[in-house]
Short mmCIF file of C-alpha atoms in Angstrom, two decimals:
data_model
loop_
_atom_site.label_atom_id
_atom_site.label_comp_id
_atom_site.label_asym_id
_atom_site.label_seq_id
_atom_site.Cartn_x
_atom_site.Cartn_y
_atom_site.Cartn_z
CA MET A 1 44.76 67.93 55.86
CA SER A 2 43.25 70.79 57.77
CA ASN A 3 44.95 73.41 55.62
CA LEU A 4 44.44 73.27 51.85
CA LEU A 5 46.47 75.76 49.87
CA TYR A 6 45.65 76.38 46.22
CA PRO A 7 48.01 77.37 44.85
CA ALA A 8 50.61 76.85 47.56
CA ARG A 9 51.86 80.28 48.56
CA ARG A 10 54.25 79.44 51.35
CA ARG A 11 56.87 76.91 52.24
CA SER A 12 55.49 73.87 53.94
CA ALA A 13 57.15 71.11 55.87
CA GLY A 14 55.71 67.64 55.93
CA GLN A 15 56.81 64.21 56.99
CA VAL A 16 55.23 62.67 53.89
CA VAL A 17 54.85 64.21 50.43
CA LEU A 18 52.52 62.49 47.97
CA ILE A 19 52.79 63.29 44.26
CA GLY A 20 49.41 63.33 42.58
CA GLY A 21 46.04 63.82 44.19
CA GLY A 22 44.03 60.94 42.75
CA SER A 23 41.82 58.74 44.88
CA SER A 24 44.72 56.52 45.97
CA SER A 25 46.82 59.46 47.16
CA ALA A 26 43.83 61.16 48.78
CA LEU A 27 42.97 58.04 50.80
CA THR A 28 46.63 57.51 51.70
CA ALA A 29 46.88 61.13 52.86
CA ILE A 30 43.78 60.77 55.03
CA ARG A 31 44.99 57.55 56.64
CA LEU A 32 48.47 58.96 57.33
CA ALA A 33 47.01 62.18 58.78
CA GLU A 34 44.76 60.11 61.06
CA ARG A 35 47.92 58.46 62.38
CA GLY A 36 49.54 61.81 63.14
CA PHE A 37 51.74 62.36 60.08
CA ARG A 38 52.08 65.80 58.50
CA VAL A 39 51.10 65.13 54.88
CA ILE A 40 51.49 67.29 51.78
CA VAL A 41 49.73 66.31 48.55
CA LEU A 42 51.07 67.88 45.35
CA GLU A 43 48.53 67.97 42.54
CA LYS A 44 48.59 70.05 39.36
CA ALA A 45 44.81 70.14 38.93
CA LYS A 46 42.00 69.14 41.31
CA ILE A 47 42.34 66.73 44.23
CA GLY A 48 40.49 63.48 43.52
CA ASN A 49 40.27 64.22 39.81
CA GLY A 50 43.10 61.92 38.73
CA SER A 51 43.32 58.57 37.03
CA SER A 52 44.05 56.12 39.84
CA SER A 53 42.04 53.47 38.02
CA ARG A 54 44.57 53.54 35.17
CA SER A 55 47.67 53.50 37.36
CA ALA A 56 50.14 50.65 37.58
CA ALA A 57 48.96 50.04 41.15
CA GLY A 58 46.06 48.01 39.82
CA ILE A 59 43.26 49.06 42.17
CA ARG A 60 40.68 46.27 42.31
#
């Protein structure tokens, strides 16, 4: 997560691609990156500005 591209202007290779940049994806991306994974988060708007609280994941 050291390189944020907005908008993405080059091809990127990652081991994990997360769709949506809500709080759940952001935390997942951080944890995976801490464990050495190359992570790409695809978000159409702003990172952390999503609706994770209304997702089917049921964050409690």
